[in-house]
Short mmCIF file of C-alpha atoms in Angstrom, two decimals:
data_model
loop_
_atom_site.label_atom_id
_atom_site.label_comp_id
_atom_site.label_asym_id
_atom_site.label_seq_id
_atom_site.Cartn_x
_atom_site.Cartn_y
_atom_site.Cartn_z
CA UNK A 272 137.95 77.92 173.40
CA UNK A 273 134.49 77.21 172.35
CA UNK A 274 134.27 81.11 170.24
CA UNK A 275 137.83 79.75 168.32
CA UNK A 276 136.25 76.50 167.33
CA UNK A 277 134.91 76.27 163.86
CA UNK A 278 131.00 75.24 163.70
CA UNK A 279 130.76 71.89 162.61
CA UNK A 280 127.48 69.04 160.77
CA UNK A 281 124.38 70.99 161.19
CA UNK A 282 125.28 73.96 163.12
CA UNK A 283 127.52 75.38 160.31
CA UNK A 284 124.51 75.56 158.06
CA UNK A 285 121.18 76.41 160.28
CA UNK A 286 122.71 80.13 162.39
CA UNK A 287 120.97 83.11 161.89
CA UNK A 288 123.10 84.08 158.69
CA UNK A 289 121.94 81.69 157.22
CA UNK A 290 118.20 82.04 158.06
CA UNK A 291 118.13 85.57 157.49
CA UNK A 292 119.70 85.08 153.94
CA UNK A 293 117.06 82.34 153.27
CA UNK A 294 114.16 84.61 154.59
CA UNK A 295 115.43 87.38 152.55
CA UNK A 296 115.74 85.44 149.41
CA UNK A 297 112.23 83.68 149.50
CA UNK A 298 110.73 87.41 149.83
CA UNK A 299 112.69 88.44 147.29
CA UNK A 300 112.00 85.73 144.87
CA UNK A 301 108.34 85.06 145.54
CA UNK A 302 106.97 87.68 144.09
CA UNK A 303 109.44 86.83 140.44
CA UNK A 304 108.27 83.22 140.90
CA UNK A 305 104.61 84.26 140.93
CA UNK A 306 104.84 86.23 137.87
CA UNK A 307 106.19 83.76 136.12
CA UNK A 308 104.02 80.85 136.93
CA UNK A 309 100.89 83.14 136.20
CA UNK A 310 102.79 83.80 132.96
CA UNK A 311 101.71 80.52 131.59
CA UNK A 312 98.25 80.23 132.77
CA UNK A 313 95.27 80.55 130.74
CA UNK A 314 92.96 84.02 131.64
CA UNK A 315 90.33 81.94 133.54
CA UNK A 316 92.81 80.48 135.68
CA UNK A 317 94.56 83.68 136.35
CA UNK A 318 91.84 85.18 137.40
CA UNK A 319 90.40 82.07 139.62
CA UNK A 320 89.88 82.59 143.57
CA UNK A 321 90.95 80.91 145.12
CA UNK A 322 94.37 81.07 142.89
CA UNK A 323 96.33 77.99 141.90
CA UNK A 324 99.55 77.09 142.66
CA UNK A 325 100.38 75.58 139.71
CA UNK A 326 98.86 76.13 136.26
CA UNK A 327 96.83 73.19 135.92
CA UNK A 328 97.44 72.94 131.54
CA UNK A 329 99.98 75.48 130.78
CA UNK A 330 100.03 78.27 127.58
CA UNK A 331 102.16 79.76 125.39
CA UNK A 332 98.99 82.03 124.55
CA UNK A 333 99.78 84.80 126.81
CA UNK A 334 103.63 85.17 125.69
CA UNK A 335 101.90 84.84 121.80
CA UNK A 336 99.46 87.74 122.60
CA UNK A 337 102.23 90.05 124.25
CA UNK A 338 103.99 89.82 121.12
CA UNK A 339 101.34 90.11 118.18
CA UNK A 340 98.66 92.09 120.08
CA UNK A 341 100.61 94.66 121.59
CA UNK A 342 103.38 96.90 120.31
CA UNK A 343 105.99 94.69 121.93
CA UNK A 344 108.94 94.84 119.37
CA UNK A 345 107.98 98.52 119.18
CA UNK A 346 108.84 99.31 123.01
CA UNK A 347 111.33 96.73 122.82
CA UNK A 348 112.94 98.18 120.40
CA UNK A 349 112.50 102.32 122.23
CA UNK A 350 113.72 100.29 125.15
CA UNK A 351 117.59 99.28 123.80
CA UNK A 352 117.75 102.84 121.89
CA UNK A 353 117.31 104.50 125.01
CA UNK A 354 119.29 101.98 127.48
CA UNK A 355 121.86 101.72 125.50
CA UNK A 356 122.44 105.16 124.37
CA UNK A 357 122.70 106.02 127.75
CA UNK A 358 124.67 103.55 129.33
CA UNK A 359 127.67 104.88 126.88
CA UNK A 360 127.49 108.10 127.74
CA UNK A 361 127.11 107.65 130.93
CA UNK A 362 130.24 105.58 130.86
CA UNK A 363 132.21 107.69 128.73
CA UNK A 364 131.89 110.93 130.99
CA UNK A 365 132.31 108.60 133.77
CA UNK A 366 136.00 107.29 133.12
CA UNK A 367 136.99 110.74 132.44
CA UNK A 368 135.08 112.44 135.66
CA UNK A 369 136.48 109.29 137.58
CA UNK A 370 139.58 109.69 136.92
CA UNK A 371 140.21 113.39 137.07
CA UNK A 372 138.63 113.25 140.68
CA UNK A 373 140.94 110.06 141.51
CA UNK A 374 144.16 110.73 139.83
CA UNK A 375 144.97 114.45 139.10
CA UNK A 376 145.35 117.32 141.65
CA UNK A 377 142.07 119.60 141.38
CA UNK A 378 140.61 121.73 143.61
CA UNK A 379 137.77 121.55 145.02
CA UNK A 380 137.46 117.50 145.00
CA UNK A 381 135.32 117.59 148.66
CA UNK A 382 132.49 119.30 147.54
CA UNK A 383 132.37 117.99 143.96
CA UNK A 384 132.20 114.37 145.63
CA UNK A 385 129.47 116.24 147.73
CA UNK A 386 127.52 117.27 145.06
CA UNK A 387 127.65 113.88 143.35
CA UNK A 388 126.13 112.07 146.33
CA UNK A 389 123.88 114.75 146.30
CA UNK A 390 122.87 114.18 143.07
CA UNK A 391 122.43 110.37 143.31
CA UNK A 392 119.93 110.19 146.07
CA UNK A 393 117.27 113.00 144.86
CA UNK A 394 114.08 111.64 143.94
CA UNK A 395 112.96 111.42 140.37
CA UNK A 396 109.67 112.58 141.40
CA UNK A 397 110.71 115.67 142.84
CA UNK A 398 112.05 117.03 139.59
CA UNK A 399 109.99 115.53 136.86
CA UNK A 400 106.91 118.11 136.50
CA UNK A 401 109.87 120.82 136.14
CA UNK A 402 111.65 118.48 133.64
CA UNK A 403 108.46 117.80 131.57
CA UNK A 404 108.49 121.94 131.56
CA UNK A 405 111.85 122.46 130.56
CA UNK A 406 111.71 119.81 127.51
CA UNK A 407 108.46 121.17 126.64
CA UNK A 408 109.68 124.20 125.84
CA UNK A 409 112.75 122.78 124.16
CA UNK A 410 110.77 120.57 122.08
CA UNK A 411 112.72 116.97 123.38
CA UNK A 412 109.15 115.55 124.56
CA UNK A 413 108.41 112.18 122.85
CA UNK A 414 112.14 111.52 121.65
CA UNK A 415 114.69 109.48 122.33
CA UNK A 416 116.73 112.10 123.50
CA UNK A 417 114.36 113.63 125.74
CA UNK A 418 114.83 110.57 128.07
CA UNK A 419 118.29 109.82 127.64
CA UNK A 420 119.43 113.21 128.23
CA UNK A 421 117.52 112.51 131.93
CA UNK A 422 118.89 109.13 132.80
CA UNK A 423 122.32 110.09 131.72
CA UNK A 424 122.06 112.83 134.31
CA UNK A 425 120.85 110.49 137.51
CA UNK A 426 122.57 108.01 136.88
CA UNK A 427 126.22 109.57 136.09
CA UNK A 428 127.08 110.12 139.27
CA UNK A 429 126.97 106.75 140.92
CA UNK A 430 128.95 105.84 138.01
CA UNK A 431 131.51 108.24 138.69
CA UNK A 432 131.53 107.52 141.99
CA UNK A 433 132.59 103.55 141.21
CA UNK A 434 134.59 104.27 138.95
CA UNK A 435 136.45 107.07 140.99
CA UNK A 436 136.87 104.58 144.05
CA UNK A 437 138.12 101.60 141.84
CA UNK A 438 141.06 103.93 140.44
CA UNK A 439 141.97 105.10 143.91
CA UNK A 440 143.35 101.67 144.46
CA UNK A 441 146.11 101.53 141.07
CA UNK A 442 149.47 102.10 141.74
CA UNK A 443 150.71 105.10 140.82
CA UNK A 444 153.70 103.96 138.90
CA UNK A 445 151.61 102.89 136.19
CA UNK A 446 151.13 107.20 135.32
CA UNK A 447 154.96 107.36 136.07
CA UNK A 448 155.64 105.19 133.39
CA UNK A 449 153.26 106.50 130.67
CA UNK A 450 154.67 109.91 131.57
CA UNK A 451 158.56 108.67 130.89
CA UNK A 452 157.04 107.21 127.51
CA UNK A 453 155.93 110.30 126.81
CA UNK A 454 151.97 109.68 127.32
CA UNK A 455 149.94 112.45 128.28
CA UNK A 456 146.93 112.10 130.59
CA UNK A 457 144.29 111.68 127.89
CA UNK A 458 146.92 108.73 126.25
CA UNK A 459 147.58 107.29 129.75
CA UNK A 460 143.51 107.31 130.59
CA UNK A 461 142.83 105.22 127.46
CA UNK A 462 145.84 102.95 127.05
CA UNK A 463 147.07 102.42 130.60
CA UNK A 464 143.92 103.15 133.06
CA UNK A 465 140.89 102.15 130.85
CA UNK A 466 142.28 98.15 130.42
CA UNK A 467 142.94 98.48 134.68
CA UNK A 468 138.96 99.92 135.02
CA UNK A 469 137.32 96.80 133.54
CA UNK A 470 135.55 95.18 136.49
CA UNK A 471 134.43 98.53 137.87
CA UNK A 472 133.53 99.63 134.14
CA UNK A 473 131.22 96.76 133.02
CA UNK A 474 129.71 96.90 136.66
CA UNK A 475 128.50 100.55 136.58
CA UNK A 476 127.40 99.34 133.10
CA UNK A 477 125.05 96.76 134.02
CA UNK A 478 123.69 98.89 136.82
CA UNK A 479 123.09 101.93 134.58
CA UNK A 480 121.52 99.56 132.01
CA UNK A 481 119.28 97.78 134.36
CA UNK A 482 117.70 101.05 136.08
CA UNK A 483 117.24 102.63 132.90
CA UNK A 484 115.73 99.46 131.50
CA UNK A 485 113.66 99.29 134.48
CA UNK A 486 112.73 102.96 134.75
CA UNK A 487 108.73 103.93 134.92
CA UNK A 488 108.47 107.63 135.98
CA UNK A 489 110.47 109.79 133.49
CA UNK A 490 109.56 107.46 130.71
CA UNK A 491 105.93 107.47 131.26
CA UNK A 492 105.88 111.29 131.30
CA UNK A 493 108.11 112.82 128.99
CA UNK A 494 107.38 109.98 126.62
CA UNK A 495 103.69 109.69 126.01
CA UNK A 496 102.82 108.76 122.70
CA UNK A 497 103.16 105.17 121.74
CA UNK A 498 105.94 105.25 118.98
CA UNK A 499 108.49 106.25 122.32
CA UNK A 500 107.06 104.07 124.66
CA UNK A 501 109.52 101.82 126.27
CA UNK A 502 108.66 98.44 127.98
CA UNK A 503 107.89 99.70 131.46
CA UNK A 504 104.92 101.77 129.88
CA UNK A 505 103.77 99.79 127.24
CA UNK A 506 103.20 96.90 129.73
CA UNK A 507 101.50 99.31 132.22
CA UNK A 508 98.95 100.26 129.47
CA UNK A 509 97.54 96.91 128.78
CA UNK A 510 94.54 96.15 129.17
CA UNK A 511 91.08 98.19 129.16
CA UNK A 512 88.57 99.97 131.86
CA UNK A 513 86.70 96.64 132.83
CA UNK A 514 89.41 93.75 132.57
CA UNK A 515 93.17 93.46 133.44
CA UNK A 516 94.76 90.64 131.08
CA UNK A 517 97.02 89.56 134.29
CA UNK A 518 98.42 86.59 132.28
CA UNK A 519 99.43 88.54 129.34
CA UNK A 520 100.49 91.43 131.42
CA UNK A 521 103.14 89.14 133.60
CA UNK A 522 104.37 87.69 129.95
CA UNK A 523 105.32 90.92 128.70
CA UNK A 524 107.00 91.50 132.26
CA UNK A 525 108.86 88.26 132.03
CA UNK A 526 110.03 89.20 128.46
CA UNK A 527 111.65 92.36 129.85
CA UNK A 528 113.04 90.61 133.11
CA UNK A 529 114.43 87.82 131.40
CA UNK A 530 117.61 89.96 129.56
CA UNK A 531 118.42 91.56 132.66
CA UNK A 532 118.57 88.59 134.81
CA UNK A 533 120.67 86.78 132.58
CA UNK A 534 123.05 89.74 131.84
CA UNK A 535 123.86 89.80 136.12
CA UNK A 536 123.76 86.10 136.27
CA UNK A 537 126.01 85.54 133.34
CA UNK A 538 128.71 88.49 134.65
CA UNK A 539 127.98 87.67 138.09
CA UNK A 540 131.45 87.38 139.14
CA UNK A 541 132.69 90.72 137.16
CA UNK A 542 129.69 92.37 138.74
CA UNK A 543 130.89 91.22 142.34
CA UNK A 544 134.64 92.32 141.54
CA UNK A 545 133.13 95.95 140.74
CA UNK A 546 131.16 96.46 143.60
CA UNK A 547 134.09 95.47 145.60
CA UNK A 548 137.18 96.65 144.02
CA UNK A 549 138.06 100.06 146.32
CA UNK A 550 134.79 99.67 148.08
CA UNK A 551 136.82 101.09 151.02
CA UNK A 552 137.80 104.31 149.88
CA UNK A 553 136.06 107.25 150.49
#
C-alpha cells in the first residue's frame, strides 16, 4: 500500500531524483556562472587571489575590448558563414537520406544504419592530420569550404539518424494518398513528409548549429590564418606570452555562448519534441 501511495509535503520534492538533478545542474552551471561574473570584472580583480565572489565595481571594459581590440566581428562573422552553411546542407541531405532509409524498400538498410553510427562516434582527432593532408593538396585550407565540407560530414549522420527515427513513426497512408494524387516520392518528401518532419528537423538543426558553432579542433587546424578564424580560435589566441586577459577572454566567450543559449532556451519545447518523437525506434 505504502509503494501505491503518491509522495506527499516535503518528501515529493527532497528524493534522490531530485538531488541528483540539483547536483548535476550546479556542476553544470558553475563553471557558465563563473565565466560570466569574471566577465565583468576589472583585470586586477580577475586576477586577485584569493578570487572574489562578486565583482566588487563592475565593467563593461572587457566586453568593449573584445569587440574593438580583437577581430571579433571578423570571427563572428567566419563563425555564421560556416555554421550556417553547414547546418543546410547537412539538413538537406538529411531529409532525403532519412527518408529513403525510413520509408522506401532498399537494400542493405542494416549496415548503412551501421555505418552511420559508425561514423558519428569517431573522434575528430583521429582523422584531422590526414584531413589537413588531403585539403592541402586540394587547396581548401583557410576557406570556408575547407571546414564546412568537414562538419557537414560528422555531423550528417546523427542528423540522419533523427530524422530517420522521427519518420518511422508517420502513418503510412499519408504516401498512399500522395501516390493516388499522383505525387511521386520526391513531391510526397517535400509537400507531404517535410511539413510532418518539423520538430525532428529544427532539432537536428540546433544541434548541428551548436557543435559546429562550438567546434575547436578542425577549425583551429585547417583554418589558420586570421581572416578564417571562427570564434572558438580567435578567443583561444588572446592574449600574449606573459599575461592572459582572463576578463576579456570570458567576454568574448560569453558573446559566443549567449546566441546559443537563447536559440535552445527559446525552442526549448520543439527541441524536446525532436529528441523524443520516435526515440524508440531502432
Amino acid at each position: 500500500m505504502r509503494r501505491g501511495r503518491a509522495r506527499r509535503g516535503v518528501r515529493r520534492y527532497v528524493n534522490p531524483v531530485t538531488i541528483g538533478a540539483l547536483v548535476l545542474v550546479a556542476v553544470t552551471a558553475a563553471p557558465l556562472v563563473w565565466m560570466a561574473v569574471t566577465s565583468f570584472k576589472s583585470p586586477a580583480e580577475a586576477g586577485a587571489s584569493p578570487p572574489t565572489l562578486l565583482p566588487d565595481d563592475p565593467t563593461l571594459d572587457n566586453y568593449r575590448t573584445a569587440m574593438d581590440a580583437a577581430d571579433m566581428d571578423r570571427y563572428l562573422l567566419n563563425s555564421v558563414a560556416v555554421c550556417v552553411s553547414a547546418t543546410a546542407v547537412v539538413l538537406g541531405l538529411a531529409l532525403f537520406a532519412g527518408y529513403a532509409l525510413a520509408r522506401l524498400p532498399m537494400r542493405g538498410r542494416g549496415p548503412v544504419m551501421v555505418g552511420l553510427l559508425m561514423i558519428s562516434v569517431f573522434p575528430v582527432i583521429a582523422v584531422v592530420t590526414p584531413l589537413y593532408l588531403v585539403e592541402r593538396r586540394l587547396g581548401l585550407l583557410n576557406s570556408y569550404p575547407g571546414l564546412i565540407i568537414p562538419y557537414v560530414a560528422f555531423h550528417l549522420p546523427f542528423a540522419i539518424w533523427m530524422l530517420r527515427n522521427s519518420l518511422l513513426d508517420l502513418p503510412g497512408e499519408l504516401e498512399e494518398a500522395a501516390t493516388i494524387d499522383g505525387a511521386g516520392p520526391v513531391r510526397t518528401l517535400l509537400s507531404v513528409i517535410l511539413p510532418q518532419a518539423g520538430p525532428a528537423l529544427f532539432t537536428a538543426g540546433v544541434f548541428t548549429f551548436a557543435a559546429t558553432w562550438t567546434e575547436f579542433l578542425m577549425a583551429l587546424t585547417l583554418n589558420s590564418e586570421n581572416d578564417f578564424r571562427t570564434i572558438p580560435v580567435g578567443i583561444a589566441v588572446y592574449g600574449d606570452r606573459y599575461q592572459v586577459p582572463y576578463g576579456v577572454v570570458f567576454a568574448a566567450a560569453m558573446a559566443a555562448t549567449v546566441p546559443i543559449a537563447v536559440l535552445v532556451l527559446a525552442f526549448r519545447r520543439t527541441v524536446l519534441s525532436g529528441l523524443t518523437d520516435g526515440a524508440v525506434k531502432g
